[in-house]
């Protein structure tokens, strides 16, 4: 039986399934974002270069959807665990910022954030919905500071995640399909260290066999069972 309180350095590795109970759809599967929007037209640098207004329309819709959502019990349990246990680490593939809105800090955002923009070497936070000025003062477009398809992950962010997985004493993976690399490979760092590794997901995934424990159900209920 795994109890969060028995560990000093638990690591939560999260994906879109954690935000489902906040009303935010996952990416894959029925009703998923990539079912409705073909990523090649909305979520890659080529699409942005070809039609930045169309790509921004899509990201403004996503910002609106997330802005009206609230963190759910799963986000809160993770933030409360971190508040109680300072060794807690959070590594997320999510770009919605809901961990932070639940009170979590120091979140490693592997795929960037809907709430940051970048242009050339500048990166800024911006929470407007819809975004006010799509163009920088120099006339060029801001782009969402998100790791799109075909983008490389920031090596410093990837290293921070790898270090956290190297140091944790419990891995809890939540709501990720485990098919997007290199993110999907990161849990292996903890798995190889033979520490307890829990997968929370209503469904089996291609990486389920890595885990020592499987909790098949929605994120918040399964997280509650670890308290
Ligand atoms: P996916 O959409 O690929 O997978 C979501 C997972 O959540 C699936 O395995 C579901 O079974 C599971 N799930 C569904 N409901 C759940 C619930 N209530 N509780 C727990 N789990 C639930 O999302 P990710 O694995 O996060 O990248 O996708 C990885 C990356 O692919 C994303 O970060 C995104 C996407 O392209 C970018 O946007 C850069």
PDB file of C-alpha atoms and ligand atoms in Angstrom:
ATOM      1  CA  UNK A   1       0.000   0.000   0.000  1.00  0.00           C
ATOM      2  CA  UNK A   2       1.498   3.327  -1.060  1.00  0.00           C
ATOM      3  CA  UNK A   3       0.959   6.356   1.203  1.00  0.00           C
ATOM      4  CA  UNK A   4       2.288   9.744   0.110  1.00  0.00           C
ATOM      5  CA  UNK A   5       3.115  10.598   3.706  1.00  0.00           C
ATOM      6  CA  UNK A   6       5.666   7.747   3.846  1.00  0.00           C
ATOM      7  CA  UNK A   7       7.919   9.441   1.272  1.00  0.00           C
ATOM      8  CA  UNK A   8      10.214  12.455   1.508  1.00  0.00           C
ATOM      9  CA  UNK A   9      10.709  13.135  -2.187  1.00  0.00           C
ATOM     10  CA  UNK A  10       7.563  12.153  -4.097  1.00  0.00           C
ATOM     11  CA  UNK A  11       7.490  13.208  -7.752  1.00  0.00           C
ATOM     12  CA  UNK A  12       4.254  13.799  -9.649  1.00  0.00           C
ATOM     13  CA  UNK A  13       4.597  13.392 -13.415  1.00  0.00           C
ATOM     14  CA  UNK A  14       1.414  14.724 -14.955  1.00  0.00           C
ATOM     15  CA  UNK A  15      -0.400  14.824 -18.269  1.00  0.00           C
ATOM     16  CA  UNK A  16      -3.689  15.954 -19.748  1.00  0.00           C
ATOM     17  CA  UNK A  17      -5.725  13.338 -17.838  1.00  0.00           C
ATOM     18  CA  UNK A  18      -5.159  15.280 -14.612  1.00  0.00           C
ATOM     19  CA  UNK A  19      -7.076  18.259 -15.992  1.00  0.00           C
ATOM     20  CA  UNK A  20     -10.015  16.239 -17.369  1.00  0.00           C
ATOM     21  CA  UNK A  21     -11.979  16.749 -14.154  1.00  0.00           C
ATOM     22  CA  UNK A  22     -11.506  20.509 -14.634  1.00  0.00           C
ATOM     23  CA  UNK A  23     -13.331  20.200 -17.959  1.00  0.00           C
ATOM     24  CA  UNK A  24     -10.264  20.403 -20.188  1.00  0.00           C
ATOM     25  CA  UNK A  25     -10.162  17.738 -22.896  1.00  0.00           C
ATOM     26  CA  UNK A  26      -7.194  15.428 -23.405  1.00  0.00           C
ATOM     27  CA  UNK A  27      -5.270  15.443 -26.689  1.00  0.00           C
ATOM     28  CA  UNK A  28      -5.816  11.892 -27.894  1.00  0.00           C
ATOM     29  CA  UNK A  29      -8.857   9.671 -28.068  1.00  0.00           C
ATOM     30  CA  UNK A  30     -12.513  10.545 -28.587  1.00  0.00           C
ATOM     31  CA  UNK A  31     -13.187  14.241 -27.970  1.00  0.00           C
ATOM     32  CA  UNK A  32      -9.441  14.938 -27.846  1.00  0.00           C
ATOM     33  CA  UNK A  33      -7.968  18.239 -29.037  1.00  0.00           C
ATOM     34  CA  UNK A  34      -6.123  16.577 -31.940  1.00  0.00           C
ATOM     35  CA  UNK A  35      -9.357  14.930 -33.103  1.00  0.00           C
ATOM     36  CA  UNK A  36     -10.945  18.317 -33.644  1.00  0.00           C
ATOM     37  CA  UNK A  37      -7.868  20.302 -34.659  1.00  0.00           C
ATOM     38  CA  UNK A  38      -5.249  18.821 -36.897  1.00  0.00           C
ATOM     39  CA  UNK A  39      -1.966  19.741 -35.205  1.00  0.00           C
ATOM     40  CA  UNK A  40      -0.216  20.316 -38.537  1.00  0.00           C
ATOM     41  CA  UNK A  41      -2.511  23.283 -39.115  1.00  0.00           C
ATOM     42  CA  UNK A  42      -2.583  24.614 -35.541  1.00  0.00           C
ATOM     43  CA  UNK A  43       0.339  23.471 -33.443  1.00  0.00           C
ATOM     44  CA  UNK A  44       3.635  23.561 -35.238  1.00  0.00           C
ATOM     45  CA  UNK A  45       6.043  26.261 -36.315  1.00  0.00           C
ATOM     46  CA  UNK A  46       5.250  25.668 -39.991  1.00  0.00           C
ATOM     47  CA  UNK A  47       1.563  26.379 -39.368  1.00  0.00           C
ATOM     48  CA  UNK A  48       2.448  29.510 -37.414  1.00  0.00           C
ATOM     49  CA  UNK A  49       4.766  30.781 -40.157  1.00  0.00           C
ATOM     50  CA  UNK A  50       2.058  30.153 -42.762  1.00  0.00           C
ATOM     51  CA  UNK A  51      -0.875  31.673 -40.861  1.00  0.00           C
ATOM     52  CA  UNK A  52      -0.127  33.147 -37.414  1.00  0.00           C
ATOM     53  CA  UNK A  53      -3.618  34.614 -37.037  1.00  0.00           C
ATOM     54  CA  UNK A  54      -5.244  31.187 -37.458  1.00  0.00           C
ATOM     55  CA  UNK A  55      -2.835  29.616 -34.973  1.00  0.00           C
ATOM     56  CA  UNK A  56      -3.487  32.453 -32.507  1.00  0.00           C
ATOM     57  CA  UNK A  57      -7.274  32.039 -32.929  1.00  0.00           C
ATOM     58  CA  UNK A  58      -6.848  28.417 -31.865  1.00  0.00           C
ATOM     59  CA  UNK A  59      -4.633  29.334 -28.902  1.00  0.00           C
ATOM     60  CA  UNK A  60      -7.024  32.088 -27.812  1.00  0.00           C
ATOM     61  CA  UNK A  61      -9.798  29.461 -27.741  1.00  0.00           C
ATOM     62  CA  UNK A  62      -7.589  27.224 -25.619  1.00  0.00           C
ATOM     63  CA  UNK A  63      -6.743  30.095 -23.269  1.00  0.00           C
ATOM     64  CA  UNK A  64     -10.453  30.872 -22.883  1.00  0.00           C
ATOM     65  CA  UNK A  65     -11.278  27.229 -22.123  1.00  0.00           C
ATOM     66  CA  UNK A  66      -8.564  26.998 -19.473  1.00  0.00           C
ATOM     67  CA  UNK A  67      -9.320  30.442 -18.001  1.00  0.00           C
ATOM     68  CA  UNK A  68     -12.895  29.392 -17.251  1.00  0.00           C
ATOM     69  CA  UNK A  69     -11.720  26.124 -15.660  1.00  0.00           C
ATOM     70  CA  UNK A  70     -10.720  25.637 -12.028  1.00  0.00           C
ATOM     71  CA  UNK A  71      -8.022  23.367 -10.624  1.00  0.00           C
ATOM     72  CA  UNK A  72      -9.597  20.123  -9.405  1.00  0.00           C
ATOM     73  CA  UNK A  73      -9.072  17.992  -6.336  1.00  0.00           C
ATOM     74  CA  UNK A  74      -6.144  16.208  -7.995  1.00  0.00           C
ATOM     75  CA  UNK A  75      -4.259  19.481  -8.505  1.00  0.00           C
ATOM     76  CA  UNK A  76      -5.074  20.437  -4.917  1.00  0.00           C
ATOM     77  CA  UNK A  77      -3.834  17.148  -3.435  1.00  0.00           C
ATOM     78  CA  UNK A  78      -0.542  17.589  -5.293  1.00  0.00           C
ATOM     79  CA  UNK A  79      -0.162  21.209  -4.129  1.00  0.00           C
ATOM     80  CA  UNK A  80      -1.026  20.248  -0.547  1.00  0.00           C
ATOM     81  CA  UNK A  81       1.510  17.406  -0.637  1.00  0.00           C
ATOM     82  CA  UNK A  82       4.158  19.892  -1.769  1.00  0.00           C
ATOM     83  CA  UNK A  83       3.201  22.363   0.984  1.00  0.00           C
ATOM     84  CA  UNK A  84       3.518  19.620   3.605  1.00  0.00           C
ATOM     85  CA  UNK A  85       6.571  17.935   2.148  1.00  0.00           C
ATOM     86  CA  UNK A  86       9.157  20.326   0.645  1.00  0.00           C
ATOM     87  CA  UNK A  87      10.973  17.509  -1.189  1.00  0.00           C
ATOM     88  CA  UNK A  88       7.970  17.094  -3.519  1.00  0.00           C
ATOM     89  CA  UNK A  89       8.628  17.679  -7.219  1.00  0.00           C
ATOM     90  CA  UNK A  90       6.140  18.271 -10.030  1.00  0.00           C
ATOM     91  CA  UNK A  91       6.997  17.638 -13.660  1.00  0.00           C
ATOM     92  CA  UNK A  92       4.150  18.290 -16.064  1.00  0.00           C
ATOM     93  CA  UNK A  93       3.446  18.000 -19.760  1.00  0.00           C
ATOM     94  CA  UNK A  94       0.455  20.272 -19.276  1.00  0.00           C
ATOM     95  CA  UNK A  95       0.460  23.840 -20.513  1.00  0.00           C
ATOM     96  CA  UNK A  96      -2.662  24.942 -18.645  1.00  0.00           C
ATOM     97  CA  UNK A  97      -1.051  26.356 -15.482  1.00  0.00           C
ATOM     98  CA  UNK A  98      -3.586  24.604 -13.218  1.00  0.00           C
ATOM     99  CA  UNK A  99      -0.902  23.182 -10.900  1.00  0.00           C
ATOM    100  CA  UNK A 100       0.195  26.718 -10.085  1.00  0.00           C
ATOM    101  CA  UNK A 101      -3.372  27.960  -9.710  1.00  0.00           C
ATOM    102  CA  UNK A 102      -3.899  25.215  -7.117  1.00  0.00           C
ATOM    103  CA  UNK A 103      -0.931  26.644  -5.190  1.00  0.00           C
ATOM    104  CA  UNK A 104       1.965  24.512  -6.456  1.00  0.00           C
ATOM    105  CA  UNK A 105       5.334  26.135  -7.033  1.00  0.00           C
ATOM    106  CA  UNK A 106       8.505  25.190  -8.874  1.00  0.00           C
ATOM    107  CA  UNK A 107       6.604  23.237 -11.525  1.00  0.00           C
ATOM    108  CA  UNK A 108       8.785  21.893 -14.345  1.00  0.00           C
ATOM    109  CA  UNK A 109       6.729  22.588 -17.472  1.00  0.00           C
ATOM    110  CA  UNK A 110       8.152  20.291 -20.122  1.00  0.00           C
ATOM    111  CA  UNK A 111       5.941  21.604 -22.905  1.00  0.00           C
ATOM    112  CA  UNK A 112       5.888  25.270 -21.922  1.00  0.00           C
ATOM    113  CA  UNK A 113       2.802  27.254 -21.025  1.00  0.00           C
ATOM    114  CA  UNK A 114      -0.250  28.770 -22.660  1.00  0.00           C
ATOM    115  CA  UNK A 115       0.398  31.766 -20.414  1.00  0.00           C
ATOM    116  CA  UNK A 116       3.838  32.676 -21.719  1.00  0.00           C
ATOM    117  CA  UNK A 117       4.743  34.269 -25.029  1.00  0.00           C
ATOM    118  CA  UNK A 118       8.048  34.506 -26.768  1.00  0.00           C
ATOM    119  CA  UNK A 119       9.549  36.505 -29.556  1.00  0.00           C
ATOM    120  CA  UNK A 120      13.188  36.295 -30.535  1.00  0.00           C
ATOM    121  CA  UNK A 121      15.016  36.170 -27.169  1.00  0.00           C
ATOM    122  CA  UNK A 122      12.219  37.679 -25.098  1.00  0.00           C
ATOM    123  CA  UNK A 123       9.752  35.628 -23.032  1.00  0.00           C
ATOM    124  CA  UNK A 124       6.898  37.250 -21.108  1.00  0.00           C
ATOM    125  CA  UNK A 125       3.941  36.106 -19.008  1.00  0.00           C
ATOM    126  CA  UNK A 126       0.553  37.124 -20.311  1.00  0.00           C
ATOM    127  CA  UNK A 127      -2.851  36.115 -18.952  1.00  0.00           C
ATOM    128  CA  UNK A 128      -5.124  38.082 -21.288  1.00  0.00           C
ATOM    129  CA  UNK A 129      -8.065  36.272 -22.857  1.00  0.00           C
ATOM    130  CA  UNK A 130      -8.092  36.877 -25.718  1.00  0.00           C
ATOM    131  CA  UNK A 131      -4.529  38.055 -26.136  1.00  0.00           C
ATOM    132  CA  UNK A 132      -4.547  41.848 -26.658  1.00  0.00           C
ATOM    133  CA  UNK A 133      -1.614  42.444 -28.973  1.00  0.00           C
ATOM    134  CA  UNK A 134      -0.540  39.491 -31.074  1.00  0.00           C
ATOM    135  CA  UNK A 135       2.418  41.474 -32.328  1.00  0.00           C
ATOM    136  CA  UNK A 136       5.510  42.616 -30.478  1.00  0.00           C
ATOM    137  CA  UNK A 137       6.386  46.334 -30.621  1.00  0.00           C
ATOM    138  CA  UNK A 138       8.903  45.477 -33.344  1.00  0.00           C
ATOM    139  CA  UNK A 139       6.058  44.298 -35.606  1.00  0.00           C
ATOM    140  CA  UNK A 140       6.767  40.557 -35.427  1.00  0.00           C
ATOM    141  CA  UNK A 141       4.257  38.116 -33.937  1.00  0.00           C
ATOM    142  CA  UNK A 142       4.514  36.835 -30.395  1.00  0.00           C
ATOM    143  CA  UNK A 143       4.256  33.067 -30.422  1.00  0.00           C
ATOM    144  CA  UNK A 144       2.953  30.923 -27.586  1.00  0.00           C
ATOM    145  CA  UNK A 145       5.889  29.647 -25.516  1.00  0.00           C
ATOM    146  CA  UNK A 146       4.686  26.094 -26.045  1.00  0.00           C
ATOM    147  CA  UNK A 147       6.648  23.135 -27.327  1.00  0.00           C
ATOM    148  CA  UNK A 148       4.770  22.416 -30.530  1.00  0.00           C
ATOM    149  CA  UNK A 149       5.122  19.366 -32.716  1.00  0.00           C
ATOM    150  CA  UNK A 150       8.573  19.255 -34.302  1.00  0.00           C
ATOM    151  CA  UNK A 151       9.985  21.690 -31.684  1.00  0.00           C
ATOM    152  CA  UNK A 152      12.798  20.583 -29.438  1.00  0.00           C
ATOM    153  CA  UNK A 153      12.326  20.660 -25.680  1.00  0.00           C
ATOM    154  CA  UNK A 154      14.359  23.273 -23.831  1.00  0.00           C
ATOM    155  CA  UNK A 155      17.485  21.332 -22.762  1.00  0.00           C
ATOM    156  CA  UNK A 156      17.602  23.070 -19.365  1.00  0.00           C
ATOM    157  CA  UNK A 157      13.984  22.149 -18.640  1.00  0.00           C
ATOM    158  CA  UNK A 158      14.601  18.567 -19.748  1.00  0.00           C
ATOM    159  CA  UNK A 159      17.666  18.400 -17.497  1.00  0.00           C
ATOM    160  CA  UNK A 160      15.721  19.780 -14.522  1.00  0.00           C
ATOM    161  CA  UNK A 161      13.091  17.078 -15.067  1.00  0.00           C
ATOM    162  CA  UNK A 162      15.723  14.342 -15.412  1.00  0.00           C
ATOM    163  CA  UNK A 163      17.432  15.502 -12.202  1.00  0.00           C
ATOM    164  CA  UNK A 164      14.135  15.431 -10.321  1.00  0.00           C
ATOM    165  CA  UNK A 165      13.444  11.887 -11.554  1.00  0.00           C
ATOM    166  CA  UNK A 166      16.941  10.891 -10.500  1.00  0.00           C
ATOM    167  CA  UNK A 167      16.361  12.129  -6.954  1.00  0.00           C
ATOM    168  CA  UNK A 168      12.774  11.181  -6.127  1.00  0.00           C
ATOM    169  CA  UNK A 169      11.862   8.321  -3.782  1.00  0.00           C
ATOM    170  CA  UNK A 170       8.367   7.779  -5.260  1.00  0.00           C
ATOM    171  CA  UNK A 171       7.064   8.362  -8.781  1.00  0.00           C
ATOM    172  CA  UNK A 172       3.366   9.009  -9.352  1.00  0.00           C
ATOM    173  CA  UNK A 173       2.504   9.348 -13.031  1.00  0.00           C
ATOM    174  CA  UNK A 174      -0.973  10.733 -13.657  1.00  0.00           C
ATOM    175  CA  UNK A 175      -3.091  10.957 -16.791  1.00  0.00           C
ATOM    176  CA  UNK A 176      -0.572  10.619 -19.560  1.00  0.00           C
ATOM    177  CA  UNK A 177      -0.787   8.356 -22.586  1.00  0.00           C
ATOM    178  CA  UNK A 178       2.990   7.859 -22.577  1.00  0.00           C
ATOM    179  CA  UNK A 179       3.326   8.229 -26.334  1.00  0.00           C
ATOM    180  CA  UNK A 180       4.935  11.658 -26.704  1.00  0.00           C
ATOM    181  CA  UNK A 181       8.713  11.548 -26.593  1.00  0.00           C
ATOM    182  CA  UNK A 182      11.048  12.586 -25.072  1.00  0.00           C
ATOM    183  CA  UNK A 183       8.635  13.312 -22.179  1.00  0.00           C
ATOM    184  CA  UNK A 184       7.348   9.733 -22.144  1.00  0.00           C
ATOM    185  CA  UNK A 185      10.839   8.404 -21.558  1.00  0.00           C
ATOM    186  CA  UNK A 186      11.537  10.441 -18.422  1.00  0.00           C
ATOM    187  CA  UNK A 187       9.736   8.129 -15.949  1.00  0.00           C
ATOM    188  CA  UNK A 188      12.177   5.374 -16.922  1.00  0.00           C
ATOM    189  CA  UNK A 189      14.874   7.225 -14.978  1.00  0.00           C
ATOM    190  CA  UNK A 190      12.922   6.552 -11.797  1.00  0.00           C
ATOM    191  CA  UNK A 191      11.806   3.078 -12.906  1.00  0.00           C
ATOM    192  CA  UNK A 192      15.450   1.988 -13.375  1.00  0.00           C
ATOM    193  CA  UNK A 193      16.200   3.049  -9.805  1.00  0.00           C
ATOM    194  CA  UNK A 194      13.729   0.435  -8.559  1.00  0.00           C
ATOM    195  CA  UNK A 195      11.734   2.854  -6.403  1.00  0.00           C
ATOM    196  CA  UNK A 196       7.952   2.497  -6.094  1.00  0.00           C
ATOM    197  CA  UNK A 197       6.322   3.809  -9.290  1.00  0.00           C
ATOM    198  CA  UNK A 198       2.565   4.337  -9.487  1.00  0.00           C
ATOM    199  CA  UNK A 199       0.626   4.869 -12.698  1.00  0.00           C
ATOM    200  CA  UNK A 200      -2.754   6.585 -12.335  1.00  0.00           C
ATOM    201  CA  UNK A 201      -4.814   6.241 -15.484  1.00  0.00           C
ATOM    202  CA  UNK A 202      -8.262   4.741 -16.141  1.00  0.00           C
ATOM    203  CA  UNK A 203      -6.682   2.879 -19.056  1.00  0.00           C
ATOM    204  CA  UNK A 204      -3.549   0.864 -19.643  1.00  0.00           C
ATOM    205  CA  UNK A 205      -0.869   2.663 -21.611  1.00  0.00           C
ATOM    206  CA  UNK A 206       2.098   1.468 -23.670  1.00  0.00           C
ATOM    207  CA  UNK A 207       4.306   2.185 -20.635  1.00  0.00           C
ATOM    208  CA  UNK A 208       2.116   0.558 -17.945  1.00  0.00           C
ATOM    209  CA  UNK A 209       4.491  -2.383 -17.616  1.00  0.00           C
ATOM    210  CA  UNK A 210       7.203  -0.066 -16.226  1.00  0.00           C
ATOM    211  CA  UNK A 211       5.181   0.644 -13.104  1.00  0.00           C
ATOM    212  CA  UNK A 212       5.119  -1.260  -9.825  1.00  0.00           C
ATOM    213  CA  UNK A 213       1.568  -0.130  -9.013  1.00  0.00           C
ATOM    214  CA  UNK A 214      -1.421   0.616 -11.260  1.00  0.00           C
ATOM    215  CA  UNK A 215      -4.381   2.685 -10.081  1.00  0.00           C
ATOM    216  CA  UNK A 216      -7.092   2.455 -12.725  1.00  0.00           C
ATOM    217  CA  UNK A 217      -9.506   5.319 -12.219  1.00  0.00           C
ATOM    218  CA  UNK A 218      -9.874   9.093 -12.402  1.00  0.00           C
ATOM    219  CA  UNK A 219      -6.984  11.182 -11.110  1.00  0.00           C
ATOM    220  CA  UNK A 220      -8.571  12.836  -8.086  1.00  0.00           C
ATOM    221  CA  UNK A 221     -10.133   9.676  -6.673  1.00  0.00           C
ATOM    222  CA  UNK A 222      -6.936   7.673  -7.162  1.00  0.00           C
ATOM    223  CA  UNK A 223      -4.806  10.435  -5.618  1.00  0.00           C
ATOM    224  CA  UNK A 224      -7.181  10.568  -2.646  1.00  0.00           C
ATOM    225  CA  UNK A 225      -6.520   6.856  -2.122  1.00  0.00           C
ATOM    226  CA  UNK A 226      -2.814   7.648  -1.658  1.00  0.00           C
ATOM    227  CA  UNK A 227      -3.362  10.128   1.183  1.00  0.00           C
TER     228      UNK A 227
HETATM  229  P1  LIG B   1      -3.056  12.440 -23.942  1.00  0.00           P
HETATM  230  O1  LIG B   1      -4.281  13.084 -24.454  1.00  0.00           O
HETATM  231  O2  LIG B   1      -2.159  11.805 -24.934  1.00  0.00           O
HETATM  232  O3  LIG B   1      -3.425  11.313 -22.870  1.00  0.00           O
HETATM  233  C1  LIG B   1      -4.277  11.585 -21.795  1.00  0.00           C
HETATM  234  C2  LIG B   1      -4.319  10.390 -20.881  1.00  0.00           C
HETATM  235  O4  LIG B   1      -5.168  10.725 -19.786  1.00  0.00           O
HETATM  236  C3  LIG B   1      -4.877   9.111 -21.509  1.00  0.00           C
HETATM  237  O5  LIG B   1      -3.961   8.035 -21.268  1.00  0.00           O
HETATM  238  C4  LIG B   1      -6.199   8.873 -20.768  1.00  0.00           C
HETATM  239  O6  LIG B   1      -6.489   7.498 -20.571  1.00  0.00           O
HETATM  240  C5  LIG B   1      -5.927   9.576 -19.444  1.00  0.00           C
HETATM  241  N1  LIG B   1      -7.128  10.048 -18.727  1.00  0.00           N
HETATM  242  C6  LIG B   1      -8.341  10.370 -19.232  1.00  0.00           C
HETATM  243  N2  LIG B   1      -9.181  10.771 -18.249  1.00  0.00           N
HETATM  244  C7  LIG B   1      -8.486  10.709 -17.082  1.00  0.00           C
HETATM  245  C8  LIG B   1      -8.792  10.983 -15.715  1.00  0.00           C
HETATM  246  N3  LIG B   1      -9.999  11.439 -15.334  1.00  0.00           N
HETATM  247  N4  LIG B   1      -7.827  10.788 -14.791  1.00  0.00           N
HETATM  248  C9  LIG B   1      -6.607  10.323 -15.156  1.00  0.00           C
HETATM  249  N5  LIG B   1      -6.257  10.042 -16.426  1.00  0.00           N
HETATM  250  C10 LIG B   1      -7.179  10.239 -17.387  1.00  0.00           C
HETATM  251  O7  LIG B   1      -2.280  13.546 -23.054  1.00  0.00           O
HETATM  252  P2  LIG B   1      -0.741  13.624 -22.653  1.00  0.00           P
HETATM  253  O8  LIG B   1      -0.166  12.274 -22.398  1.00  0.00           O
HETATM  254  O9  LIG B   1      -0.624  14.643 -21.603  1.00  0.00           O
HETATM  255  O10 LIG B   1       1.813  18.372 -26.049  1.00  0.00           O
HETATM  256  O11 LIG B   1      -0.121  14.188 -23.997  1.00  0.00           O
HETATM  257  C11 LIG B   1       1.233  14.463 -24.075  1.00  0.00           C
HETATM  258  C12 LIG B   1       1.466  15.668 -24.964  1.00  0.00           C
HETATM  259  O12 LIG B   1       0.842  15.455 -26.227  1.00  0.00           O
HETATM  260  C13 LIG B   1       0.817  16.931 -24.442  1.00  0.00           C
HETATM  261  O13 LIG B   1       1.626  17.607 -23.520  1.00  0.00           O
HETATM  262  C14 LIG B   1       0.594  17.743 -25.675  1.00  0.00           C
HETATM  263  C15 LIG B   1       0.191  16.665 -26.655  1.00  0.00           C
HETATM  264  O14 LIG B   1       0.496  16.890 -27.976  1.00  0.00           O
HETATM  265  C16 LIG B   1       1.785  19.675 -26.371  1.00  0.00           C
HETATM  266  O15 LIG B   1       0.790  20.342 -26.439  1.00  0.00           O
HETATM  267  C17 LIG B   1       3.117  20.242 -26.658  1.00  0.00           C
END
